[in-house]
PDB file of C-alpha atoms in Angstrom:
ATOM      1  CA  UNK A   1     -15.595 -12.782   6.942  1.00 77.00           C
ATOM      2  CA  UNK A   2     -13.861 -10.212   8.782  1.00 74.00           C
ATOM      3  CA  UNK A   3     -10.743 -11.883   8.330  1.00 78.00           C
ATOM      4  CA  UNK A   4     -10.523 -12.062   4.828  1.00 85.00           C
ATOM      5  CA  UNK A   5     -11.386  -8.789   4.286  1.00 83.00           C
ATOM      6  CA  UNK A   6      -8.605  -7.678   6.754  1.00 81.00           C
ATOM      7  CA  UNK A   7      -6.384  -9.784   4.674  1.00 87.00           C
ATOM      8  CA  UNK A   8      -7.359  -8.160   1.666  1.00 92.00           C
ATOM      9  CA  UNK A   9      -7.022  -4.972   2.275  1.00 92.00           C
ATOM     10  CA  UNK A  10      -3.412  -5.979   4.168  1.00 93.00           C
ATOM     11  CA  UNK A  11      -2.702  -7.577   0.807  1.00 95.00           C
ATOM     12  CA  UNK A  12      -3.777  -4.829  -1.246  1.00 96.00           C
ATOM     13  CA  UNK A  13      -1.886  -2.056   0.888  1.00 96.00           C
ATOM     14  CA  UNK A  14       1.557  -3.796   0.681  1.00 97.00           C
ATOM     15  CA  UNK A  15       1.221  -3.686  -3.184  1.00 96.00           C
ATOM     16  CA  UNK A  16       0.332  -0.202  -3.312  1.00 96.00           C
ATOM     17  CA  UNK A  17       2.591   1.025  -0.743  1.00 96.00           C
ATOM     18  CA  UNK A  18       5.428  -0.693  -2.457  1.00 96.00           C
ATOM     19  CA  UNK A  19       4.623   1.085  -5.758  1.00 95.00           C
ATOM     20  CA  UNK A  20       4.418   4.098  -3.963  1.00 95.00           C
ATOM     21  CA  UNK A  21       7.917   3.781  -2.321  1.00 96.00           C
ATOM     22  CA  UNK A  22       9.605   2.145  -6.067  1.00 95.00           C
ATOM     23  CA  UNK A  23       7.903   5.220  -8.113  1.00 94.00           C
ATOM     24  CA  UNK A  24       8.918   7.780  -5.459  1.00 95.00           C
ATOM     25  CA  UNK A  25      12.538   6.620  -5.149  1.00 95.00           C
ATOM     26  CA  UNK A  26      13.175   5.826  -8.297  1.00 94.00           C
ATOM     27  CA  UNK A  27      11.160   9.116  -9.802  1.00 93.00           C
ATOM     28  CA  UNK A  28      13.389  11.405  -7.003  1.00 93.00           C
ATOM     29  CA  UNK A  29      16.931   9.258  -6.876  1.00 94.00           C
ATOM     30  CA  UNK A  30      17.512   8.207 -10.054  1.00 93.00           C
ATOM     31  CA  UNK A  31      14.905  10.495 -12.586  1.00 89.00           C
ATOM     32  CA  UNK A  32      13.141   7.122 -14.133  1.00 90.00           C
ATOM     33  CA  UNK A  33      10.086   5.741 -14.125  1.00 89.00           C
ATOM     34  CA  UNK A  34       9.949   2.049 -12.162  1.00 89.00           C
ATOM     35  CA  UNK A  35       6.361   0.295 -11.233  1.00 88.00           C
ATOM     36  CA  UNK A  36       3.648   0.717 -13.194  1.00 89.00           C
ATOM     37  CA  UNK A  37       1.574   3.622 -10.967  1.00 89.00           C
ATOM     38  CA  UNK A  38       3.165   5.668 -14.275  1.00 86.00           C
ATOM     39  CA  UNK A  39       2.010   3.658 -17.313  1.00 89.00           C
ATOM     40  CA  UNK A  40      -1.638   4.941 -15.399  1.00 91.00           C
ATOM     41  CA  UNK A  41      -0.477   8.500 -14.513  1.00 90.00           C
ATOM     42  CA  UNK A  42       1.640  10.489 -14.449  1.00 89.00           C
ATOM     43  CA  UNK A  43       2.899  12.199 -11.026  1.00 91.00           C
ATOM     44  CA  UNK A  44       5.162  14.460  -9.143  1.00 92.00           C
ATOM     45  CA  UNK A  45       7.252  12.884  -6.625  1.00 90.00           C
ATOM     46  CA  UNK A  46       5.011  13.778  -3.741  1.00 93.00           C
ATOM     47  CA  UNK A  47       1.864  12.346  -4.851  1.00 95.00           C
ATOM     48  CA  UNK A  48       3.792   8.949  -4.750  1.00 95.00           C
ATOM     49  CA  UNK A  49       4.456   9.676  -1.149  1.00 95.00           C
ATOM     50  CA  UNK A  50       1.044  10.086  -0.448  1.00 96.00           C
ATOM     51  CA  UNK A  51       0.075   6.924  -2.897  1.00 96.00           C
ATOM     52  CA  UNK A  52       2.799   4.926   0.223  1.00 96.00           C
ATOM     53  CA  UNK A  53       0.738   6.624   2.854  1.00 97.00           C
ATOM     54  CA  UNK A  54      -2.655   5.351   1.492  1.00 97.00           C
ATOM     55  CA  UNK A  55      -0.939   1.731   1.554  1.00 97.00           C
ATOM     56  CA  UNK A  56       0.396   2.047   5.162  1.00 97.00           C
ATOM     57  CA  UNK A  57      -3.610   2.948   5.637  1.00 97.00           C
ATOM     58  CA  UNK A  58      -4.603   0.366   4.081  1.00 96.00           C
ATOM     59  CA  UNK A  59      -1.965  -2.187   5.911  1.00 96.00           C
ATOM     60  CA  UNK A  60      -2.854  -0.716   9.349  1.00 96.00           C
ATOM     61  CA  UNK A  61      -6.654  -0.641   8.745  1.00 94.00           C
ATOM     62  CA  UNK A  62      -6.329  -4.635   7.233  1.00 92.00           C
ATOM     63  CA  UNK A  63      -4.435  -5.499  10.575  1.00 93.00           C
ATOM     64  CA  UNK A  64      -6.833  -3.856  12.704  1.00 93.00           C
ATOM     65  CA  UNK A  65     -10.231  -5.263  10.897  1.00 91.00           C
ATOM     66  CA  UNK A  66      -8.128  -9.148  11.170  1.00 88.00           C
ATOM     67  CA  UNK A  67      -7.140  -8.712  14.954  1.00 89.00           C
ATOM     68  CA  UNK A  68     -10.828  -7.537  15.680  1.00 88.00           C
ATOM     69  CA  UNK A  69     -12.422 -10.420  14.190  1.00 83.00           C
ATOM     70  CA  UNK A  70      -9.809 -12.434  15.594  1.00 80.00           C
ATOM     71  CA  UNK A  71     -10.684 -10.956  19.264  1.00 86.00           C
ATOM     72  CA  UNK A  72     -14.053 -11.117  18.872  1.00 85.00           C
ATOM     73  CA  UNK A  73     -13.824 -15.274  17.686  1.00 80.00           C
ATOM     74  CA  UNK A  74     -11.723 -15.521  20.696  1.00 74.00           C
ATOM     75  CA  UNK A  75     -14.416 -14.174  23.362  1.00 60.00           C
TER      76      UNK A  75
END
């Protein structure tokens, strides 16, 4: 069970870190709107930065909760 979870919240993380980075660059590089974190709200620029840090956080807690159950089947 612990897998899956870790795989879901791996999965989850990529998708919101990746519409964190596309909103971000595209909000601060080019002054559009790309993803769809801005059809929901709308932010500044460094809000999406912290919407890609929640992903990483999500991706690094994911791997961690997988290679734990993964350890602990192993034992």
């Amino acid at each position: 069970m612990r897998t899956t979870i870790g795989y879901t919240l791996e999965s989850i993380g990529y998708v919101v870190g990746a519409q964190g980075l596309v909103s971000f660059a595209s909000q601060t590089f080019f002054g559009t709107e790309w993803g769809w974190i801005h059809k929901i709200v709308d932010l500044p620029s460094a809000a999406y930065l912290g919407i890609l840090i929640g992903g990483l956080a999500l991706v690094l807690g994911g791997v961690r909760t997988r290679k734990a159950a993964e350890r602990q089947a192993g034992v």
